[in-house]
């Protein structure tokens, strides 16, 4: 029997409606990294929430695993024009991370997410709360593989995928919107796939 992915088929109306402008659906999971995959051992892993330069809370891997976990099924959209529907994630909602840090609400309007590889990316704090984002530790029911950001990555599925920092090491709350790695190199400060906010000057 021969099976084939839906790339060769006409997308259903539902799939077409869920594909933002300029994007094409894929069933594989491409890997896109600015540099080599860092080795992050669970013994060395930690996650920090900072307010400006000041650490507000830090978790070891074991402590992080004790936080409430949630699952997410979401469509993801990479600025290189692939989109992937119904990806399944498990992790800790940013809402639950803030609550565990003793913060009732985001302390500043913006966030810079940092990765163990030195990567960073900016996201408005409002886009990380109200169930819209998580620190994911599992993909499709299995621990997140190193190439996709394991042990843990930020997941902000409603923005282009470069905002979902892999090998995430912490979230830094900032008063001003501070460009991260790709934003300093010409990419959009917000990155809404439905408005095609790919490059800095896109409206
Ligand atoms: N730490 C870190 N996070 C990163 C990147 C990176 O180079 N380093 N690349 C970004 C880009 S451009 C994309 S499209 C996605 C790719 O995630 P994937 O490799 O799991 O598809 O991760 C984003 N997060
Ligand atoms: Mo990307």
PDB file of C-alpha atoms and ligand atoms in Angstrom:
ATOM      1  CA  UNK A   1       0.000   0.000   0.000  1.00  0.00           C
ATOM      2  CA  UNK A   2       1.249   3.453  -0.830  1.00  0.00           C
ATOM      3  CA  UNK A   3       0.548   6.394   1.414  1.00  0.00           C
ATOM      4  CA  UNK A   4       1.605   9.912   0.772  1.00  0.00           C
ATOM      5  CA  UNK A   5       1.647  13.157   2.731  1.00  0.00           C
ATOM      6  CA  UNK A   6      -0.847  15.869   1.998  1.00  0.00           C
ATOM      7  CA  UNK A   7       1.794  17.937   0.164  1.00  0.00           C
ATOM      8  CA  UNK A   8       0.732  16.130  -3.006  1.00  0.00           C
ATOM      9  CA  UNK A   9      -2.935  16.676  -2.378  1.00  0.00           C
ATOM     10  CA  UNK A  10      -5.195  19.643  -2.492  1.00  0.00           C
ATOM     11  CA  UNK A  11      -5.541  20.982   1.065  1.00  0.00           C
ATOM     12  CA  UNK A  12      -9.034  20.756   2.538  1.00  0.00           C
ATOM     13  CA  UNK A  13     -10.841  24.095   2.981  1.00  0.00           C
ATOM     14  CA  UNK A  14     -10.113  23.881   6.710  1.00  0.00           C
ATOM     15  CA  UNK A  15      -6.386  23.410   6.097  1.00  0.00           C
ATOM     16  CA  UNK A  16      -6.342  26.261   3.603  1.00  0.00           C
ATOM     17  CA  UNK A  17      -8.073  28.587   6.088  1.00  0.00           C
ATOM     18  CA  UNK A  18      -5.445  27.759   8.682  1.00  0.00           C
ATOM     19  CA  UNK A  19      -2.521  28.559   6.350  1.00  0.00           C
ATOM     20  CA  UNK A  20      -1.393  32.217   6.586  1.00  0.00           C
ATOM     21  CA  UNK A  21      -0.561  34.187   3.418  1.00  0.00           C
ATOM     22  CA  UNK A  22       2.690  33.201   1.722  1.00  0.00           C
ATOM     23  CA  UNK A  23       2.946  29.908   3.665  1.00  0.00           C
ATOM     24  CA  UNK A  24       2.816  26.279   2.470  1.00  0.00           C
ATOM     25  CA  UNK A  25       1.923  23.263   4.602  1.00  0.00           C
ATOM     26  CA  UNK A  26       4.491  20.628   5.434  1.00  0.00           C
ATOM     27  CA  UNK A  27       4.232  17.312   7.254  1.00  0.00           C
ATOM     28  CA  UNK A  28       7.923  17.127   8.151  1.00  0.00           C
ATOM     29  CA  UNK A  29       9.451  19.119  10.936  1.00  0.00           C
ATOM     30  CA  UNK A  30      12.347  21.162   9.491  1.00  0.00           C
ATOM     31  CA  UNK A  31      15.199  22.142  11.822  1.00  0.00           C
ATOM     32  CA  UNK A  32      16.331  25.775  11.682  1.00  0.00           C
ATOM     33  CA  UNK A  33      19.085  27.009  13.969  1.00  0.00           C
ATOM     34  CA  UNK A  34      21.444  29.966  13.695  1.00  0.00           C
ATOM     35  CA  UNK A  35      24.365  27.859  14.987  1.00  0.00           C
ATOM     36  CA  UNK A  36      25.218  24.376  16.229  1.00  0.00           C
ATOM     37  CA  UNK A  37      22.905  22.543  18.618  1.00  0.00           C
ATOM     38  CA  UNK A  38      24.166  23.162  22.170  1.00  0.00           C
ATOM     39  CA  UNK A  39      24.457  20.240  24.566  1.00  0.00           C
ATOM     40  CA  UNK A  40      22.355  21.086  27.605  1.00  0.00           C
ATOM     41  CA  UNK A  41      22.482  18.342  30.239  1.00  0.00           C
ATOM     42  CA  UNK A  42      19.507  18.133  32.615  1.00  0.00           C
ATOM     43  CA  UNK A  43      21.921  18.412  35.591  1.00  0.00           C
ATOM     44  CA  UNK A  44      23.139  21.740  34.218  1.00  0.00           C
ATOM     45  CA  UNK A  45      19.744  23.025  33.095  1.00  0.00           C
ATOM     46  CA  UNK A  46      18.103  25.921  34.879  1.00  0.00           C
ATOM     47  CA  UNK A  47      15.421  28.404  34.010  1.00  0.00           C
ATOM     48  CA  UNK A  48      15.384  31.958  35.312  1.00  0.00           C
ATOM     49  CA  UNK A  49      12.782  34.725  35.307  1.00  0.00           C
ATOM     50  CA  UNK A  50      14.472  38.119  35.493  1.00  0.00           C
ATOM     51  CA  UNK A  51      12.981  41.565  35.944  1.00  0.00           C
ATOM     52  CA  UNK A  52      15.483  43.710  34.109  1.00  0.00           C
ATOM     53  CA  UNK A  53      18.872  42.517  35.408  1.00  0.00           C
ATOM     54  CA  UNK A  54      17.448  41.107  38.663  1.00  0.00           C
ATOM     55  CA  UNK A  55      16.646  37.371  38.957  1.00  0.00           C
ATOM     56  CA  UNK A  56      13.138  36.952  40.406  1.00  0.00           C
ATOM     57  CA  UNK A  57      12.962  33.120  40.380  1.00  0.00           C
ATOM     58  CA  UNK A  58      15.081  30.180  39.223  1.00  0.00           C
ATOM     59  CA  UNK A  59      14.224  26.505  38.779  1.00  0.00           C
ATOM     60  CA  UNK A  60      16.350  23.398  38.365  1.00  0.00           C
ATOM     61  CA  UNK A  61      15.076  20.743  35.935  1.00  0.00           C
ATOM     62  CA  UNK A  62      13.585  18.769  38.816  1.00  0.00           C
ATOM     63  CA  UNK A  63      11.880  21.847  40.284  1.00  0.00           C
ATOM     64  CA  UNK A  64      10.565  22.814  36.860  1.00  0.00           C
ATOM     65  CA  UNK A  65       9.077  19.348  36.365  1.00  0.00           C
ATOM     66  CA  UNK A  66       7.113  19.848  39.608  1.00  0.00           C
ATOM     67  CA  UNK A  67       5.283  22.870  38.135  1.00  0.00           C
ATOM     68  CA  UNK A  68       1.812  22.224  36.660  1.00  0.00           C
ATOM     69  CA  UNK A  69       2.060  20.908  33.102  1.00  0.00           C
ATOM     70  CA  UNK A  70      -0.328  21.573  30.219  1.00  0.00           C
ATOM     71  CA  UNK A  71      -0.744  20.288  26.686  1.00  0.00           C
ATOM     72  CA  UNK A  72      -1.130  22.370  23.554  1.00  0.00           C
ATOM     73  CA  UNK A  73      -2.164  21.423  20.017  1.00  0.00           C
ATOM     74  CA  UNK A  74      -1.296  24.329  17.754  1.00  0.00           C
ATOM     75  CA  UNK A  75      -0.392  25.297  14.175  1.00  0.00           C
ATOM     76  CA  UNK A  76       3.123  26.706  13.727  1.00  0.00           C
ATOM     77  CA  UNK A  77       4.435  29.047  11.033  1.00  0.00           C
ATOM     78  CA  UNK A  78       8.082  29.593  10.106  1.00  0.00           C
ATOM     79  CA  UNK A  79       9.122  32.769   8.301  1.00  0.00           C
ATOM     80  CA  UNK A  80      10.930  30.577   5.732  1.00  0.00           C
ATOM     81  CA  UNK A  81       7.336  29.844   4.498  1.00  0.00           C
ATOM     82  CA  UNK A  82       6.510  26.454   5.974  1.00  0.00           C
ATOM     83  CA  UNK A  83       3.544  25.923   8.256  1.00  0.00           C
ATOM     84  CA  UNK A  84       2.689  22.764  10.153  1.00  0.00           C
ATOM     85  CA  UNK A  85      -0.787  22.042  11.509  1.00  0.00           C
ATOM     86  CA  UNK A  86      -1.819  20.411  14.782  1.00  0.00           C
ATOM     87  CA  UNK A  87       1.602  20.129  16.426  1.00  0.00           C
ATOM     88  CA  UNK A  88       1.337  18.617  19.922  1.00  0.00           C
ATOM     89  CA  UNK A  89       3.307  20.003  22.839  1.00  0.00           C
ATOM     90  CA  UNK A  90       3.545  19.561  26.581  1.00  0.00           C
ATOM     91  CA  UNK A  91       5.130  21.959  29.015  1.00  0.00           C
ATOM     92  CA  UNK A  92       4.515  24.701  31.533  1.00  0.00           C
ATOM     93  CA  UNK A  93       2.333  27.672  30.585  1.00  0.00           C
ATOM     94  CA  UNK A  94       4.009  31.050  31.095  1.00  0.00           C
ATOM     95  CA  UNK A  95       0.982  31.863  33.304  1.00  0.00           C
ATOM     96  CA  UNK A  96       2.001  29.017  35.621  1.00  0.00           C
ATOM     97  CA  UNK A  97       5.675  30.074  35.563  1.00  0.00           C
ATOM     98  CA  UNK A  98       4.705  33.619  36.590  1.00  0.00           C
ATOM     99  CA  UNK A  99       2.425  32.318  39.337  1.00  0.00           C
ATOM    100  CA  UNK A 100       5.239  30.105  40.652  1.00  0.00           C
ATOM    101  CA  UNK A 101       7.518  33.163  40.617  1.00  0.00           C
ATOM    102  CA  UNK A 102       4.964  34.993  42.765  1.00  0.00           C
ATOM    103  CA  UNK A 103       4.012  37.390  39.968  1.00  0.00           C
ATOM    104  CA  UNK A 104       0.287  37.989  39.523  1.00  0.00           C
ATOM    105  CA  UNK A 105       0.833  39.748  36.193  1.00  0.00           C
ATOM    106  CA  UNK A 106       3.768  40.493  33.907  1.00  0.00           C
ATOM    107  CA  UNK A 107       5.893  43.114  35.721  1.00  0.00           C
ATOM    108  CA  UNK A 108       6.863  44.960  32.503  1.00  0.00           C
ATOM    109  CA  UNK A 109       5.294  45.232  29.012  1.00  0.00           C
ATOM    110  CA  UNK A 110       8.030  43.337  27.119  1.00  0.00           C
ATOM    111  CA  UNK A 111      10.073  40.161  27.362  1.00  0.00           C
ATOM    112  CA  UNK A 112      13.387  39.070  25.931  1.00  0.00           C
ATOM    113  CA  UNK A 113      13.650  35.270  25.832  1.00  0.00           C
ATOM    114  CA  UNK A 114      17.176  33.869  26.061  1.00  0.00           C
ATOM    115  CA  UNK A 115      18.636  30.559  24.863  1.00  0.00           C
ATOM    116  CA  UNK A 116      21.640  28.540  26.083  1.00  0.00           C
ATOM    117  CA  UNK A 117      23.190  29.135  22.629  1.00  0.00           C
ATOM    118  CA  UNK A 118      23.205  32.913  23.147  1.00  0.00           C
ATOM    119  CA  UNK A 119      20.073  33.380  21.027  1.00  0.00           C
ATOM    120  CA  UNK A 120      17.476  35.896  22.096  1.00  0.00           C
ATOM    121  CA  UNK A 121      14.115  37.087  20.808  1.00  0.00           C
ATOM    122  CA  UNK A 122      11.623  39.726  21.954  1.00  0.00           C
ATOM    123  CA  UNK A 123       7.908  39.212  22.569  1.00  0.00           C
ATOM    124  CA  UNK A 124       5.331  41.506  24.194  1.00  0.00           C
ATOM    125  CA  UNK A 125       4.500  40.155  27.650  1.00  0.00           C
ATOM    126  CA  UNK A 126       0.771  40.081  26.774  1.00  0.00           C
ATOM    127  CA  UNK A 127       1.521  37.512  24.038  1.00  0.00           C
ATOM    128  CA  UNK A 128       3.009  35.082  26.562  1.00  0.00           C
ATOM    129  CA  UNK A 129       0.129  35.026  29.071  1.00  0.00           C
ATOM    130  CA  UNK A 130      -3.570  34.056  29.032  1.00  0.00           C
ATOM    131  CA  UNK A 131      -2.732  30.542  27.880  1.00  0.00           C
ATOM    132  CA  UNK A 132      -1.010  31.674  24.685  1.00  0.00           C
ATOM    133  CA  UNK A 133       2.542  30.419  25.297  1.00  0.00           C
ATOM    134  CA  UNK A 134       4.501  27.784  27.187  1.00  0.00           C
ATOM    135  CA  UNK A 135       7.954  26.465  27.894  1.00  0.00           C
ATOM    136  CA  UNK A 136       7.628  23.128  26.103  1.00  0.00           C
ATOM    137  CA  UNK A 137       9.529  20.035  27.202  1.00  0.00           C
ATOM    138  CA  UNK A 138       7.737  17.445  25.063  1.00  0.00           C
ATOM    139  CA  UNK A 139       6.758  17.260  21.411  1.00  0.00           C
ATOM    140  CA  UNK A 140       4.319  14.621  20.097  1.00  0.00           C
ATOM    141  CA  UNK A 141       4.426  12.839  23.435  1.00  0.00           C
ATOM    142  CA  UNK A 142       8.215  12.422  23.629  1.00  0.00           C
ATOM    143  CA  UNK A 143      10.936  14.529  25.270  1.00  0.00           C
ATOM    144  CA  UNK A 144      11.881  17.420  23.003  1.00  0.00           C
ATOM    145  CA  UNK A 145      14.887  16.393  20.892  1.00  0.00           C
ATOM    146  CA  UNK A 146      18.037  18.563  21.039  1.00  0.00           C
ATOM    147  CA  UNK A 147      17.705  19.785  17.435  1.00  0.00           C
ATOM    148  CA  UNK A 148      14.201  21.125  18.167  1.00  0.00           C
ATOM    149  CA  UNK A 149      15.361  22.863  21.353  1.00  0.00           C
ATOM    150  CA  UNK A 150      15.463  20.151  24.013  1.00  0.00           C
ATOM    151  CA  UNK A 151      15.478  20.044  26.980  1.00  0.00           C
ATOM    152  CA  UNK A 152      13.036  22.960  26.705  1.00  0.00           C
ATOM    153  CA  UNK A 153      11.984  25.668  24.286  1.00  0.00           C
ATOM    154  CA  UNK A 154       9.685  28.633  24.351  1.00  0.00           C
ATOM    155  CA  UNK A 155       6.553  28.061  22.278  1.00  0.00           C
ATOM    156  CA  UNK A 156       4.614  31.109  21.042  1.00  0.00           C
ATOM    157  CA  UNK A 157       2.659  29.475  18.215  1.00  0.00           C
ATOM    158  CA  UNK A 158       0.671  32.534  17.116  1.00  0.00           C
ATOM    159  CA  UNK A 159       3.887  34.358  16.094  1.00  0.00           C
ATOM    160  CA  UNK A 160       6.456  33.305  13.468  1.00  0.00           C
ATOM    161  CA  UNK A 161       8.480  30.410  14.826  1.00  0.00           C
ATOM    162  CA  UNK A 162      11.729  32.360  15.311  1.00  0.00           C
ATOM    163  CA  UNK A 163      10.007  33.822  18.411  1.00  0.00           C
ATOM    164  CA  UNK A 164       9.901  30.306  19.902  1.00  0.00           C
ATOM    165  CA  UNK A 165      13.408  30.302  21.396  1.00  0.00           C
ATOM    166  CA  UNK A 166      14.984  26.842  21.498  1.00  0.00           C
ATOM    167  CA  UNK A 167      17.198  25.712  24.444  1.00  0.00           C
ATOM    168  CA  UNK A 168      15.451  28.404  26.444  1.00  0.00           C
ATOM    169  CA  UNK A 169      17.308  29.450  29.584  1.00  0.00           C
ATOM    170  CA  UNK A 170      15.065  32.220  30.813  1.00  0.00           C
ATOM    171  CA  UNK A 171      12.679  35.085  30.290  1.00  0.00           C
ATOM    172  CA  UNK A 172      13.806  38.634  30.997  1.00  0.00           C
ATOM    173  CA  UNK A 173      11.083  41.203  31.581  1.00  0.00           C
ATOM    174  CA  UNK A 174      12.025  44.563  30.052  1.00  0.00           C
ATOM    175  CA  UNK A 175      10.424  48.016  30.127  1.00  0.00           C
ATOM    176  CA  UNK A 176      11.212  48.635  26.450  1.00  0.00           C
ATOM    177  CA  UNK A 177      10.861  46.414  23.370  1.00  0.00           C
ATOM    178  CA  UNK A 178      14.451  45.185  22.875  1.00  0.00           C
ATOM    179  CA  UNK A 179      15.445  43.538  19.582  1.00  0.00           C
ATOM    180  CA  UNK A 180      16.823  39.983  19.816  1.00  0.00           C
ATOM    181  CA  UNK A 181      19.064  37.959  17.484  1.00  0.00           C
ATOM    182  CA  UNK A 182      16.933  37.968  14.311  1.00  0.00           C
ATOM    183  CA  UNK A 183      15.241  41.276  15.062  1.00  0.00           C
ATOM    184  CA  UNK A 184      18.714  42.922  15.055  1.00  0.00           C
ATOM    185  CA  UNK A 185      19.282  41.288  11.643  1.00  0.00           C
ATOM    186  CA  UNK A 186      16.251  42.708   9.845  1.00  0.00           C
ATOM    187  CA  UNK A 187      13.344  40.617  11.064  1.00  0.00           C
ATOM    188  CA  UNK A 188      10.128  42.085  12.427  1.00  0.00           C
ATOM    189  CA  UNK A 189       9.811  43.192  16.032  1.00  0.00           C
ATOM    190  CA  UNK A 190       6.402  41.426  16.411  1.00  0.00           C
ATOM    191  CA  UNK A 191       6.117  38.777  13.675  1.00  0.00           C
ATOM    192  CA  UNK A 192       2.407  38.060  13.158  1.00  0.00           C
ATOM    193  CA  UNK A 193       2.140  35.432  10.376  1.00  0.00           C
ATOM    194  CA  UNK A 194      -1.427  36.518   9.509  1.00  0.00           C
ATOM    195  CA  UNK A 195      -0.177  40.035   8.758  1.00  0.00           C
ATOM    196  CA  UNK A 196       2.999  38.706   7.069  1.00  0.00           C
ATOM    197  CA  UNK A 197       5.237  40.647   9.433  1.00  0.00           C
ATOM    198  CA  UNK A 198       8.448  39.037   8.198  1.00  0.00           C
ATOM    199  CA  UNK A 199      10.913  41.915   7.876  1.00  0.00           C
ATOM    200  CA  UNK A 200      11.559  44.981   9.978  1.00  0.00           C
ATOM    201  CA  UNK A 201       9.624  47.434   7.777  1.00  0.00           C
ATOM    202  CA  UNK A 202       6.578  45.248   7.105  1.00  0.00           C
ATOM    203  CA  UNK A 203       3.525  47.082   8.518  1.00  0.00           C
TER     204      UNK A 203
HETATM  205  N1  LIG B   1      17.968  29.288  20.701  1.00  0.00           N
HETATM  206  C1  LIG B   1      17.542  29.335  19.425  1.00  0.00           C
HETATM  207  N2  LIG B   1      16.217  29.312  19.207  1.00  0.00           N
HETATM  208  C2  LIG B   1      15.745  29.358  17.953  1.00  0.00           C
HETATM  209  C3  LIG B   1      16.610  29.447  16.848  1.00  0.00           C
HETATM  210  C4  LIG B   1      18.008  29.446  17.109  1.00  0.00           C
HETATM  211  O1  LIG B   1      18.853  29.518  16.202  1.00  0.00           O
HETATM  212  N3  LIG B   1      18.428  29.393  18.411  1.00  0.00           N
HETATM  213  N4  LIG B   1      16.067  29.514  15.565  1.00  0.00           N
HETATM  214  C5  LIG B   1      14.696  30.037  15.455  1.00  0.00           C
HETATM  215  C6  LIG B   1      14.112  29.884  14.154  1.00  0.00           C
HETATM  216  S1  LIG B   1      14.583  31.001  12.954  1.00  0.00           S
HETATM  217  C7  LIG B   1      13.093  28.997  13.913  1.00  0.00           C
HETATM  218  S2  LIG B   1      12.247  28.968  12.458  1.00  0.00           S
HETATM  219  C8  LIG B   1      12.746  27.964  14.911  1.00  0.00           C
HETATM  220  C9  LIG B   1      12.982  26.604  14.318  1.00  0.00           C
HETATM  221  O2  LIG B   1      12.601  25.605  15.211  1.00  0.00           O
HETATM  222  P1  LIG B   1      12.778  24.087  14.757  1.00  0.00           P
HETATM  223  O3  LIG B   1      14.229  23.886  14.426  1.00  0.00           O
HETATM  224  O4  LIG B   1      12.292  23.271  15.902  1.00  0.00           O
HETATM  225  O5  LIG B   1      11.914  23.925  13.530  1.00  0.00           O
HETATM  226  O6  LIG B   1      13.503  28.076  16.108  1.00  0.00           O
HETATM  227  C10 LIG B   1      13.785  29.390  16.493  1.00  0.00           C
HETATM  228  N5  LIG B   1      14.393  29.333  17.780  1.00  0.00           N
HETATM  229 MO1  LIG B   2      12.996  30.747  11.225  1.00  0.00          MO
END
